[in-house]
Coordinates of C-alpha atoms in Angstrom, one line a residue:
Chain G
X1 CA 0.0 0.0 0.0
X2 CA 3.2 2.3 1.1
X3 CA 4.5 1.5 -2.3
X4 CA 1.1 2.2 -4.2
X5 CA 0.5 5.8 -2.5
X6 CA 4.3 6.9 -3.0
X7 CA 3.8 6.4 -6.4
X8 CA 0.4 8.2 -7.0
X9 CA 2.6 11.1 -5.7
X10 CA 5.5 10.4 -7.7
X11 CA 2.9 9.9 -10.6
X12 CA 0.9 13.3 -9.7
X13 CA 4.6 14.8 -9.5
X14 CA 5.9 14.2 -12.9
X15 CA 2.1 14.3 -14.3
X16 CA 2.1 17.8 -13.8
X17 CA 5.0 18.5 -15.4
X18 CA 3.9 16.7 -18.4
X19 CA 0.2 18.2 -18.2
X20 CA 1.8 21.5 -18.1
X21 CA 4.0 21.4 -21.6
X22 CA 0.5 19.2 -23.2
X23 CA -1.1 22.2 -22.8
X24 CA 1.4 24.1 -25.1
X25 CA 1.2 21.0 -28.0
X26 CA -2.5 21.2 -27.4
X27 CA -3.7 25.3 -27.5
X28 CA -1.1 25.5 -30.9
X29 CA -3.1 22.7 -31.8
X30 CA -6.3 23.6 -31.5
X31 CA -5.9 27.4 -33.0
X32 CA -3.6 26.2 -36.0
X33 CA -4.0 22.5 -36.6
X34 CA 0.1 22.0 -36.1
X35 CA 1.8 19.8 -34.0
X36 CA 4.4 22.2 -32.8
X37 CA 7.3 19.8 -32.6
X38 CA 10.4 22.5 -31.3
X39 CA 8.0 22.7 -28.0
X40 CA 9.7 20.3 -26.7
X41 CA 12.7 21.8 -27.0
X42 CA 11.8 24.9 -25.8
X43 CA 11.2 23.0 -22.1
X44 CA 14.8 21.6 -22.5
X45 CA 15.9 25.4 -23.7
X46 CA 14.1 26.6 -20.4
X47 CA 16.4 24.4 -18.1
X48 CA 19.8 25.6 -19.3
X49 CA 18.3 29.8 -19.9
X50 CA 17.1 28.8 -16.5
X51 CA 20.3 27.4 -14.7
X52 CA 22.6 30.1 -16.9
X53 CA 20.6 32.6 -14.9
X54 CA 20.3 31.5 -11.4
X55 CA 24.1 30.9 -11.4
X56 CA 25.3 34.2 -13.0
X57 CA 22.9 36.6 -11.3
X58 CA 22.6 34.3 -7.3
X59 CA 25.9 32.2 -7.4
X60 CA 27.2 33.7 -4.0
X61 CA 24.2 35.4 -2.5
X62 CA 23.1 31.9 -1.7
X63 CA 19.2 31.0 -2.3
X64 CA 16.3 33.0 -1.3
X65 CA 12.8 33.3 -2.7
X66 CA 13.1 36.0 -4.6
X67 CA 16.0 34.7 -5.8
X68 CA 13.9 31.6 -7.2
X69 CA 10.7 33.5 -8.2
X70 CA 13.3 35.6 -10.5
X71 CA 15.0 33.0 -11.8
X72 CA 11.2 31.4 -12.6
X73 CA 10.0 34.8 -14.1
X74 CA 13.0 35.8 -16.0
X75 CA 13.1 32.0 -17.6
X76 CA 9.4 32.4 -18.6
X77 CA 9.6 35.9 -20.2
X78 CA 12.7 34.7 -22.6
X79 CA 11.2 31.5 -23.3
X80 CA 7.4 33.3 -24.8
X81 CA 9.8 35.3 -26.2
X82 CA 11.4 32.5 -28.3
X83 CA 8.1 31.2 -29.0
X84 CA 6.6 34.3 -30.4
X85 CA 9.7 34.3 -32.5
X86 CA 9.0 30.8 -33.2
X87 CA 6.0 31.3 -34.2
X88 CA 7.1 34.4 -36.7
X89 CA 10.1 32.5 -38.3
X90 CA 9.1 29.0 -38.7
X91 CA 5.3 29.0 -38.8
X92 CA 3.8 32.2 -40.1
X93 CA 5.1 32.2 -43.3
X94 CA 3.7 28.8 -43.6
X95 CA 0.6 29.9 -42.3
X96 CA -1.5 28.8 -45.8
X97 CA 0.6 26.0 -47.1
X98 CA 0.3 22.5 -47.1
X99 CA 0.2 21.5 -43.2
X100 CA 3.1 18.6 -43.7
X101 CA 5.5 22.0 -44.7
X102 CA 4.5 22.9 -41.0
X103 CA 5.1 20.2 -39.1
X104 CA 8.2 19.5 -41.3
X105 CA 9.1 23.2 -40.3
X106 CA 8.0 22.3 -37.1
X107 CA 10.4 19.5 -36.9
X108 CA 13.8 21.7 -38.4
X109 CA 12.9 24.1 -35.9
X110 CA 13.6 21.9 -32.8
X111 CA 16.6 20.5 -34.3
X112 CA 17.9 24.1 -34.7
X113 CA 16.8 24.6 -31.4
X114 CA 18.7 21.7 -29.3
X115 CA 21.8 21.7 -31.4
X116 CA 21.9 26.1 -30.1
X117 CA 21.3 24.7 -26.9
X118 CA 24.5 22.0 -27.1
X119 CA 27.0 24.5 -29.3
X120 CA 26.3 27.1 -26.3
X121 CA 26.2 25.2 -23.4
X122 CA 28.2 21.8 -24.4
X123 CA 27.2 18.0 -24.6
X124 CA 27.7 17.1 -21.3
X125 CA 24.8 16.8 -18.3
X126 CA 24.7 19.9 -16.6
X127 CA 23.7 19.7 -12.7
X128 CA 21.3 22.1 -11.0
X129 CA 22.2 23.4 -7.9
X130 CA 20.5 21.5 -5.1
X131 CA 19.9 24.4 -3.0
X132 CA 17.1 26.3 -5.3
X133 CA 14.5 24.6 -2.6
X134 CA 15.0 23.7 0.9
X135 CA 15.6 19.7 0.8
X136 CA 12.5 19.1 3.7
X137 CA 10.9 16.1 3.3
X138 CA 7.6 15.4 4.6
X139 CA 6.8 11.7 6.2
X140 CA 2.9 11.2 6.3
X141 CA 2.5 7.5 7.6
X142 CA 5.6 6.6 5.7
X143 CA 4.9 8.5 2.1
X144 CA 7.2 10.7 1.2
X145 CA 6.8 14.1 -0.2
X146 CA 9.6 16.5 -1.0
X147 CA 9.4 20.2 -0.8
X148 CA 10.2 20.5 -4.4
X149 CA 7.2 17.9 -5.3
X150 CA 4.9 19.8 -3.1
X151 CA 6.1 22.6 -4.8
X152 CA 5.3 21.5 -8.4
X153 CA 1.8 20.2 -7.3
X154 CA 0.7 23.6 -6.1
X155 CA 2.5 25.8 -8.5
X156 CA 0.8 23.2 -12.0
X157 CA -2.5 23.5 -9.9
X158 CA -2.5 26.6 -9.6
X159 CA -1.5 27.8 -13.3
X160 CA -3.3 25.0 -14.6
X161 CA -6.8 26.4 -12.4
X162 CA -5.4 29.7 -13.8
X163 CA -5.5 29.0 -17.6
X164 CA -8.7 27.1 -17.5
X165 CA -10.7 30.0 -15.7
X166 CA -8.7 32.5 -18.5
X167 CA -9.6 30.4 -21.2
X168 CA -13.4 29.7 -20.0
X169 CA -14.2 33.2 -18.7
X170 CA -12.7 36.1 -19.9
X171 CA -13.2 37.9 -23.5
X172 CA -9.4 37.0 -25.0
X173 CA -9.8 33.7 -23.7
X174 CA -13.3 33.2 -25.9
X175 CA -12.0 34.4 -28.7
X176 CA -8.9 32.2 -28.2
X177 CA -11.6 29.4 -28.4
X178 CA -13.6 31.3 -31.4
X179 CA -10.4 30.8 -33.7
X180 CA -9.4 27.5 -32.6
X181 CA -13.3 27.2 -34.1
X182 CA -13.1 29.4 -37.0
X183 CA -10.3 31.4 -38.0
X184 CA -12.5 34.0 -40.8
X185 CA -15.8 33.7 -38.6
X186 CA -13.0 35.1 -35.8
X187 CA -12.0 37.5 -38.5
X188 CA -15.3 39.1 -38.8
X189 CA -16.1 39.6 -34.9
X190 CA -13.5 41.8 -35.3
X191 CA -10.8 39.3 -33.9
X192 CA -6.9 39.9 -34.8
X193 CA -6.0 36.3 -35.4
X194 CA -2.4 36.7 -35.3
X195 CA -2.7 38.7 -32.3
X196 CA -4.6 35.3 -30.7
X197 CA -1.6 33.0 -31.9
X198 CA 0.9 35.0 -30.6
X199 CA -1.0 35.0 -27.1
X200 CA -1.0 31.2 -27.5
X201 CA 2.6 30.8 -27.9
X202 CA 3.0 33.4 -25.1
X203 CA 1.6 31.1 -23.1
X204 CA 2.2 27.8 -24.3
X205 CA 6.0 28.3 -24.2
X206 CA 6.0 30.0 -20.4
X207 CA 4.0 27.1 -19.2
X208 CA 6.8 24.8 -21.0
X209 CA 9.6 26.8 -19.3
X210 CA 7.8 26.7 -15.8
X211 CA 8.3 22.6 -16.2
X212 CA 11.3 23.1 -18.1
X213 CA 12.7 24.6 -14.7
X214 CA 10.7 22.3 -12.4
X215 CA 12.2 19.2 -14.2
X216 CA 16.1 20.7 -14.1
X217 CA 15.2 21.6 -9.8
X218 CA 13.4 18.1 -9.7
X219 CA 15.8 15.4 -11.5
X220 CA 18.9 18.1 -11.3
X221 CA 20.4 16.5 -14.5
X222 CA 19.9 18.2 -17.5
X223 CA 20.6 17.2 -21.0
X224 CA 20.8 18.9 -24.2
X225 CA 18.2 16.4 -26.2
X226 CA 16.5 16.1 -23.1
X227 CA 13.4 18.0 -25.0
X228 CA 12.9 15.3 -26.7
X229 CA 11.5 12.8 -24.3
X230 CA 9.3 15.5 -22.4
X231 CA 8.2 16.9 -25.2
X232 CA 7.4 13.3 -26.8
X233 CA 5.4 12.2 -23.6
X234 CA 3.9 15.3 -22.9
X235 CA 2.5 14.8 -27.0
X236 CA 1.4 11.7 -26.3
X237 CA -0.7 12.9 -23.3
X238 CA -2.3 15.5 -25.2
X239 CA -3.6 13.2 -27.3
X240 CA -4.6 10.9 -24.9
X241 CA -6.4 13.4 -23.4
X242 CA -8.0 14.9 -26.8
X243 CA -5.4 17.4 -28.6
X244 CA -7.0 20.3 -28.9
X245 CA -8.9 20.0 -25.5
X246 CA -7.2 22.2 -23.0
X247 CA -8.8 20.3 -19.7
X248 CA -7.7 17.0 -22.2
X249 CA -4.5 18.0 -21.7
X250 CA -4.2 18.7 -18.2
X251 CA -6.0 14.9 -17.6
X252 CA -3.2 13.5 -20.0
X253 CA -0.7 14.6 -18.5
X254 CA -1.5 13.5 -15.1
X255 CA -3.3 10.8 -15.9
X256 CA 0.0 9.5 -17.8
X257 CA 2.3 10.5 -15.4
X258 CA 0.6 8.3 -12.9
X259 CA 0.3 5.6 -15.3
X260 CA 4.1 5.7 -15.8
X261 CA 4.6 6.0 -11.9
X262 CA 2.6 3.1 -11.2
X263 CA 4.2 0.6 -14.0
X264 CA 7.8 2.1 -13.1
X265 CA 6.7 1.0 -9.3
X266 CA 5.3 -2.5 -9.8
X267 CA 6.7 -3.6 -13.2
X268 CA 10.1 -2.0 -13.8
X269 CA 10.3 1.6 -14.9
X270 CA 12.4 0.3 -18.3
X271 CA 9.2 -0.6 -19.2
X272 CA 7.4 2.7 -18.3
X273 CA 7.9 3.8 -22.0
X274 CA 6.8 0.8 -24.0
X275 CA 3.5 0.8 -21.8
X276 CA 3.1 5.0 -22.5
X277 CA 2.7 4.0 -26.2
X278 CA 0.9 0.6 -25.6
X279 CA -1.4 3.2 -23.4
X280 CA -1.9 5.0 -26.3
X281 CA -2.4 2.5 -28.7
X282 CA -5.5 1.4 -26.9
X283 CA -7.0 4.9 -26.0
X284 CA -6.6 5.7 -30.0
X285 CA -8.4 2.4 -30.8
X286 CA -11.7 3.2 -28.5
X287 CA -11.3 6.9 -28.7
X288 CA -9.7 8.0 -31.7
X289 CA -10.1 11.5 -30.8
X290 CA -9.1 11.3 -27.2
X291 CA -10.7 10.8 -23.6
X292 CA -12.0 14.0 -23.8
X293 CA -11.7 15.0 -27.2
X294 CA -14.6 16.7 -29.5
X295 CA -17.5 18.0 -27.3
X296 CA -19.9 18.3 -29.9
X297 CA -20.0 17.8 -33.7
X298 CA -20.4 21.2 -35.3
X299 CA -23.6 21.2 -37.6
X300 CA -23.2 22.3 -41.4
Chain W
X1 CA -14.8 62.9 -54.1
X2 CA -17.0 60.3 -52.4
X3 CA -20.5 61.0 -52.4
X4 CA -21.3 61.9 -48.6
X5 CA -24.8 60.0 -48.9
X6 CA -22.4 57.0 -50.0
X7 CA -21.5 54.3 -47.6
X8 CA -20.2 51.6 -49.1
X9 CA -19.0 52.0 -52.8
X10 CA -16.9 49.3 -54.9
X11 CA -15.2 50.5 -58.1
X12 CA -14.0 48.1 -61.0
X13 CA -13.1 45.2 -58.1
X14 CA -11.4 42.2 -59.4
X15 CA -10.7 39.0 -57.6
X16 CA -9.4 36.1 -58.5
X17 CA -8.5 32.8 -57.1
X18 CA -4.9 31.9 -58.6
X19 CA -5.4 32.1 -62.4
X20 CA -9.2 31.8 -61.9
X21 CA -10.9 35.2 -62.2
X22 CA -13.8 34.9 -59.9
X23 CA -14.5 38.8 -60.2
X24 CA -14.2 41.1 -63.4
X25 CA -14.6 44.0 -62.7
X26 CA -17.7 45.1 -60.8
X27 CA -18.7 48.4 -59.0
X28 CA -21.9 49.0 -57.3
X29 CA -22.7 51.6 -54.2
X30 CA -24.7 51.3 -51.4
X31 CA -25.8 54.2 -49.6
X32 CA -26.6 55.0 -46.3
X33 CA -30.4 53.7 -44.3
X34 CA -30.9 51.8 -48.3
X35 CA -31.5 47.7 -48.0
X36 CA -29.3 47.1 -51.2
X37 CA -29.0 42.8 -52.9
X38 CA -27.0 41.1 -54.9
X39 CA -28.5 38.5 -56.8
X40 CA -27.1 35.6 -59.2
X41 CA -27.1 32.0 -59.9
X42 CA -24.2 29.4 -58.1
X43 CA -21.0 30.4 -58.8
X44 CA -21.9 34.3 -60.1
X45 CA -19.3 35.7 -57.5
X46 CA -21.6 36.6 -54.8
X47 CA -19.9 35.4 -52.0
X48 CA -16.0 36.4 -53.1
X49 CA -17.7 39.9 -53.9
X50 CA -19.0 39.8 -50.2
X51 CA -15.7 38.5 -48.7
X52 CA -13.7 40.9 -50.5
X53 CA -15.5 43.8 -49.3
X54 CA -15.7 42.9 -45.7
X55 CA -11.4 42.2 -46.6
X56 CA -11.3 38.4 -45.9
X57 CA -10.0 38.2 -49.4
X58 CA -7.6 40.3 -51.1
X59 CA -8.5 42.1 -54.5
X60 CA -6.4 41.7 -57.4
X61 CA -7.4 45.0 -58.9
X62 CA -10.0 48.2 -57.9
X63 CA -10.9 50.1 -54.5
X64 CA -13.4 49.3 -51.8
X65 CA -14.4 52.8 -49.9
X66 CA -16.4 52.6 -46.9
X67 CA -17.4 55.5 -45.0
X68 CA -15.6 58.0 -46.9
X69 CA -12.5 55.9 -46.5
X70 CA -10.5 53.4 -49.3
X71 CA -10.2 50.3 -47.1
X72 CA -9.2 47.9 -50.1
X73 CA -6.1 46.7 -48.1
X74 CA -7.3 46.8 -44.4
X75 CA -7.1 43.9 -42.6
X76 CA -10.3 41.9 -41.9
X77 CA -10.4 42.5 -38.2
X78 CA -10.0 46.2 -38.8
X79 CA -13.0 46.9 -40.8
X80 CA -15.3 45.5 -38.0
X81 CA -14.6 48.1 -35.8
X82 CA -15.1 50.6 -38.3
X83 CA -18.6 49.8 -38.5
X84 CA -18.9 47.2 -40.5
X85 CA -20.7 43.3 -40.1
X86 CA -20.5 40.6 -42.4
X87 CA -22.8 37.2 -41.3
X88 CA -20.8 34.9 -43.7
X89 CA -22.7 32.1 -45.6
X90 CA -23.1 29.6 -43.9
X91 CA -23.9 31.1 -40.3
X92 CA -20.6 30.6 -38.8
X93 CA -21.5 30.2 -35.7
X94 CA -19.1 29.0 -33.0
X95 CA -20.4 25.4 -32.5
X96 CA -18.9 25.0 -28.8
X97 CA -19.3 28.0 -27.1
X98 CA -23.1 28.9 -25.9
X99 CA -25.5 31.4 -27.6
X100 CA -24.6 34.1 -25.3
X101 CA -21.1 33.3 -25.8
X102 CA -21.0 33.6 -29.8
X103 CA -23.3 37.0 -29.4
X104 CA -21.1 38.3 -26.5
X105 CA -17.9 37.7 -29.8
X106 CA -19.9 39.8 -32.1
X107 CA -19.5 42.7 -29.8
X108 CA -15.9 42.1 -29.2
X109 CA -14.6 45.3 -30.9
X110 CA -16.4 47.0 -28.4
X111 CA -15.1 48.3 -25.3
X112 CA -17.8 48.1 -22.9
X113 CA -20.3 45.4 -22.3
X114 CA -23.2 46.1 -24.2
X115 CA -26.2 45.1 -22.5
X116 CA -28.6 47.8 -24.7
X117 CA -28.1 45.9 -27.6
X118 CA -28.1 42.7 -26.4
X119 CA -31.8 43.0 -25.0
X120 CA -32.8 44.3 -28.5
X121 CA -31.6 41.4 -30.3
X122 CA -33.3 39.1 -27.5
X123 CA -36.7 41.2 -28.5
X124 CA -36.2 40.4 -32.1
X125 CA -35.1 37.3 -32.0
X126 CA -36.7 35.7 -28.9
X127 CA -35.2 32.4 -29.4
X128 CA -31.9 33.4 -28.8
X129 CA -32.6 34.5 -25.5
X130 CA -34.6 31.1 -24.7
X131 CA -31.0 29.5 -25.2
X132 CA -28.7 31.5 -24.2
X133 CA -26.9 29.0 -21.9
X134 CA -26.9 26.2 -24.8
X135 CA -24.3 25.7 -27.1
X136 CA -24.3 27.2 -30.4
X137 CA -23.8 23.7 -32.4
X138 CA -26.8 22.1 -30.9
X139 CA -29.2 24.6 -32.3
X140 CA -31.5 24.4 -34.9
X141 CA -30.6 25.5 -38.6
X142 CA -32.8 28.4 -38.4
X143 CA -31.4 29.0 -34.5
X144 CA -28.2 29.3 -36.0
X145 CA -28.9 31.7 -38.9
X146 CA -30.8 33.7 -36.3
X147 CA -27.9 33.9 -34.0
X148 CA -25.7 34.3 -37.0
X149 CA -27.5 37.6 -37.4
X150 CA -28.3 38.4 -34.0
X151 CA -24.0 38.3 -33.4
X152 CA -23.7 40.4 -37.1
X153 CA -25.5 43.3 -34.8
X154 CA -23.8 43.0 -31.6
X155 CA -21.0 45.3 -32.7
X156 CA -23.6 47.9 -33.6
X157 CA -22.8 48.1 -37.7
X158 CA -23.6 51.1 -39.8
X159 CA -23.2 48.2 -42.4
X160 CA -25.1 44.9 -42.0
X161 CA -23.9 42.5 -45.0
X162 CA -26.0 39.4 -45.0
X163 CA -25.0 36.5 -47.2
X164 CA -27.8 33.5 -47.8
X165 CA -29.4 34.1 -44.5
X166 CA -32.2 32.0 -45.9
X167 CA -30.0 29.2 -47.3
X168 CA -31.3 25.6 -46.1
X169 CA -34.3 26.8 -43.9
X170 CA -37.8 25.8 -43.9
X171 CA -40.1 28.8 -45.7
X172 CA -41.9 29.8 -41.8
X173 CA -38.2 30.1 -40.6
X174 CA -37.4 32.5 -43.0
X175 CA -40.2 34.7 -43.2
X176 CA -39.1 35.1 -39.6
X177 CA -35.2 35.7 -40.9
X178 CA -36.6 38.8 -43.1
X179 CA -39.1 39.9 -40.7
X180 CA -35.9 40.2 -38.1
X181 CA -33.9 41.9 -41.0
X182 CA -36.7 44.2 -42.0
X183 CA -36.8 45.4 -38.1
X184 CA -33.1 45.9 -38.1
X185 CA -33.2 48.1 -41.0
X186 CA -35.7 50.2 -39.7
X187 CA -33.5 51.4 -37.0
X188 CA -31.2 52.9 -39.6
X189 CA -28.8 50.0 -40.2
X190 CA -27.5 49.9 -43.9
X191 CA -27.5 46.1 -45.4
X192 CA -26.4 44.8 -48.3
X193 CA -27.8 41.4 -48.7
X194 CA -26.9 38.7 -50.8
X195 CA -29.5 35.8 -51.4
X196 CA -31.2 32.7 -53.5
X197 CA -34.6 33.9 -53.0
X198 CA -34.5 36.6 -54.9
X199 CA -39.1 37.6 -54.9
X200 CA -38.1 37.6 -50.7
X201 CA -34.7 39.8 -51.6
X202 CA -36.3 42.3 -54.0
X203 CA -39.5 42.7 -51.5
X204 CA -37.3 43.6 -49.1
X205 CA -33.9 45.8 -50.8
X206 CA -34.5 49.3 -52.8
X207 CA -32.3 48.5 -55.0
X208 CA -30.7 45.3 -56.5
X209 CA -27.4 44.4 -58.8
X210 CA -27.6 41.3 -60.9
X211 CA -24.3 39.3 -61.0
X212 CA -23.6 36.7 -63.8
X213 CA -20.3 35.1 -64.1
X214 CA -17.7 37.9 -62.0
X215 CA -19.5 41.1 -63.9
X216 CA -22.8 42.9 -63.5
X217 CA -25.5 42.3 -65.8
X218 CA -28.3 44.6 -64.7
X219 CA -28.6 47.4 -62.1
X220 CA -32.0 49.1 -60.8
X221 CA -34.5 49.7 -58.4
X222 CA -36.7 46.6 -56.5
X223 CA -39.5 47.2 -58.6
X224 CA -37.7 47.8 -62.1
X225 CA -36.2 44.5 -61.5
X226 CA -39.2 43.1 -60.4
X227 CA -41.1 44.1 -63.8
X228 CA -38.1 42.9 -66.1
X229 CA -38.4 40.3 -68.1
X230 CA -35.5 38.8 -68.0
X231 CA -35.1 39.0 -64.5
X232 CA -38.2 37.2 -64.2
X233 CA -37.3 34.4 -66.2
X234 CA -33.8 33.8 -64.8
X235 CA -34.3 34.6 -61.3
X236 CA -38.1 34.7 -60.6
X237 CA -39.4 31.3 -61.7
X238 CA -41.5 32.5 -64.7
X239 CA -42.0 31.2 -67.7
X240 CA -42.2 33.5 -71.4
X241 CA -46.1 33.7 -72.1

């Protein structure tokens, strides 16, 4: 039982993370119909932006909270920055072509981005500090809960409670939904579409970096091509959850991350990735569009 | 140089779609309180002519003034704000967000919340407000084309441009449809309309353009079009005696 409830919070932990950077694959998704592929990438870019900072600007002053909630806002501002730019470079002018140019684009753009990220910072594993968060560790009847963990739960929560009541109740965040709908009908409400994707990527990419940075404080080892596997598990739970779905995403991603928890637990956690896809295998046979994809069929 | 009385005014537009020219050269004006249609057979240009004014489409050749200003090149989302509505064909609505939702998006170029307006349309189209809280995709055809036009107003248009609002609906829905149209004219809102029914379109406009193939074919008054023959024949239903 010990072992079961240790890794629902190991599996809620990392679930997080990944239901933070489905949410980028999934709004790009849902507004332009393009798997953004260099998101990925821009969570492993987040890590070493994030680490170059914290060292350069707190090395000796030792660790504080503002020192942190810097480092996090800093990292988050360069990183929508790069996505907007992103978004400019690679996708825009692609905007009305065939949607394989995209997602080839798509694809050349992460490789430009991870090979920046090992000609500046090298192809060795860099190491995160372990002093961003107090090391406390919390014993409830023998589960264990880190600081940093508890951390990550509340900060995803929050931001995730954050985007969904943006999203669902403000004006920007209907008409975010109105063009992932109908880009012209958008048009004609007076909408600035390029105005909506660029708050998408805005968004998308400082959720990425917030787990970008959560991942290098969490596993401290951080890796050039690291963007990779987040950003191809994190895919995978956004489609599990319904890509395109923004509450699909944030399921995924937890509901995968405790799925991986629990097989790494009782199985062997080599086989944690051959069970993601097997996971998704089956989902895509019963619900081709996801667990909680396509509310309602739009009428012609 | 533009007529003050003018509000919309198209001169020698051309639009075409790669190497096909879908519009050859067409002007017409529409001036301000008039009900103004468009009328032609499948494929005439109606709907490019529509899109290109309200700048969802680019035009190869000519100038679009609205207002007293040349807005051939402003961006889509721009002209909204400057007081002008387009209800595409094909309603449009937004399937997945809820009546109130989609109407609350017509007004979106607005700054404040515009609950004037929004009790008006309720009044003229009743229905809307009887599902307000339901989602625009589960609504009847005719709900739609009703909210379609009900979220057209929201932004408060000095130019209402209507295309099919009568396309696929049962004849009681859309004596409702021009009822509700013929109510918002009367408040001073300037449409152009473009539709298949052209008796129910001519009853309505003061004037009427004929489109055939990207050009105009014949210009005039409701009632001159009305009494012309060849109007009759190609557009009305009636046979040569």
């Amino acid at each position: 039982m010990d072992i079961f409830l240790q890794q629902i919070v190991n599996g809620l932990t990392i679930g997080s993370l990944y239901a933070l950077v489905a949410l980028g694959y999934t709004m790009v998704y849902g507004v332009m119909k393009l798997i953004n592929f260099a998101h990925g990438d821009l969570v492993a870019l987040s890590a070493f932006a994030g680490l170059t900072i914290y060292t350069s600007i707190f090395a000796d002053g030792g660790t504080s909270i503002i020192a942190v909630i810097t480092v996090f806002m800093f990292t988050a501002a360069i990183i929508a920055v790069v996505g907007v730019l992103l978004e400019r470079l690679a996708y825009r002018p692609l905007r009305t072509a065939p949607r394989l140019s995209a997602v080839v684009s798509a694809l050349g753009a992460g490789l430009v981005i991870q090979n920046s990220i090992m000609l500046i910072w090298g192809p060795n594993m860099k190491i995160f500090p372990s002093d961003l968060f107090p090391s406390t560790i919390y014993d409830i009847n023998g589960v264990v809960i880190t600081f940093t963990q508890l951390m990550i739960l509340i900060f995803s929560s929050v931001l995730m409670i954050a985007l969904y009541l943006f999203i669902n109740k403000t004006k920007i965040g209907t008409a975010i939904r109105a063009v992932a709908i109908d880009q012209d009908a958008a048009k004609l409400m007076g909408i600035n579409v390029n105005k909506i994707i660029m708050i998408i990527f805005i968004i998308g990419s400082a959720l990425g970096a917030v787990a970008g940075l959560f991942i290098g404080i969490y596993y401290r080892g951080i890796t050039f091509d690291m963007g990779w596997m987040y950003g191809l598990n994190a895919f995978v739970a956004a489609i599990i959850g319904g890509i395109g779905n923004i509450p699909g995403a944030m399921f995924g991603g937890l509901m995968l991350g405790l799925f991986n928890a629990l097989i790494s637990g009782y199985i062997s956690s080599a086989w944690a990735e051959t069970f993601t896809f097997m996971l998704l295998i089956v989902v895509l046979i019963f619900r081709p569009t996801g667990i909680l994809g396509e509310k309602v069929a739009e009428k012609v | 140089m533009v007529d003050h009385e003018i509000l919309l005014e198209v001169k020698d537009l051309h639009v075409s779609y790669g190497a096909i020219k879908a519009i050859k050269g067409i002007s017409l004006y529409v001036k301000r309180g008039e009900v103004v249609t468009i009328l032609g057979a499948n494929g005439a240009g109606k709907t490019t002519t529509l899109r290109t004014i309200s700048g969802l489409l680019k035009s190869t050749d000519g100038h679009i003034y609205f207002d007293k200003e040349d807005i051939t090149t402003v961006p889509a989302h721009d002209i909204v704000g400057r007081g002008m509505s387009h209800s595409p064909e094909g309603r449009k609505v937004f399937g997945t967000l809820s009546v109130e939702e989609n109407l609350h998006m017509g007004a979106y170029t607005l700054k404040t919340h515009d609950e004037e307006t929004l009790g008006w349309i309720y009044k003229i189209l009743p229905r809307l407000e009887e599902r307000k809280k339901q989602l625009a995709g589960t609504l009847s055809g005719g709900e739609q084309q009703m909210l379609a036009i009900g979220r057209a107003i929201m932004s408060k248009p000095k130019l209402l441009i209507l295309d099919e609002p009568s396309l696929g609906l049962a004849p009681v829905l859309v004596k409702g449809i021009f009822k509700a149209i013929k109510e918002i004219s009367s408040t001073g809102v300037t449409v152009l309309i473009v539709e298949q029914n052209a008796k129910a379109a001519l009853k309505l406009a003061d004037r009427g353009y004929v489109l055939e193939l990207g050009k105009i074919t014949h210009e005039g008054t409701s009632e001159e079009l009305l009494n012309s023959t060849v109007i009759q024949e190609a557009y009305l239903g009636k046979k040569k005696k």
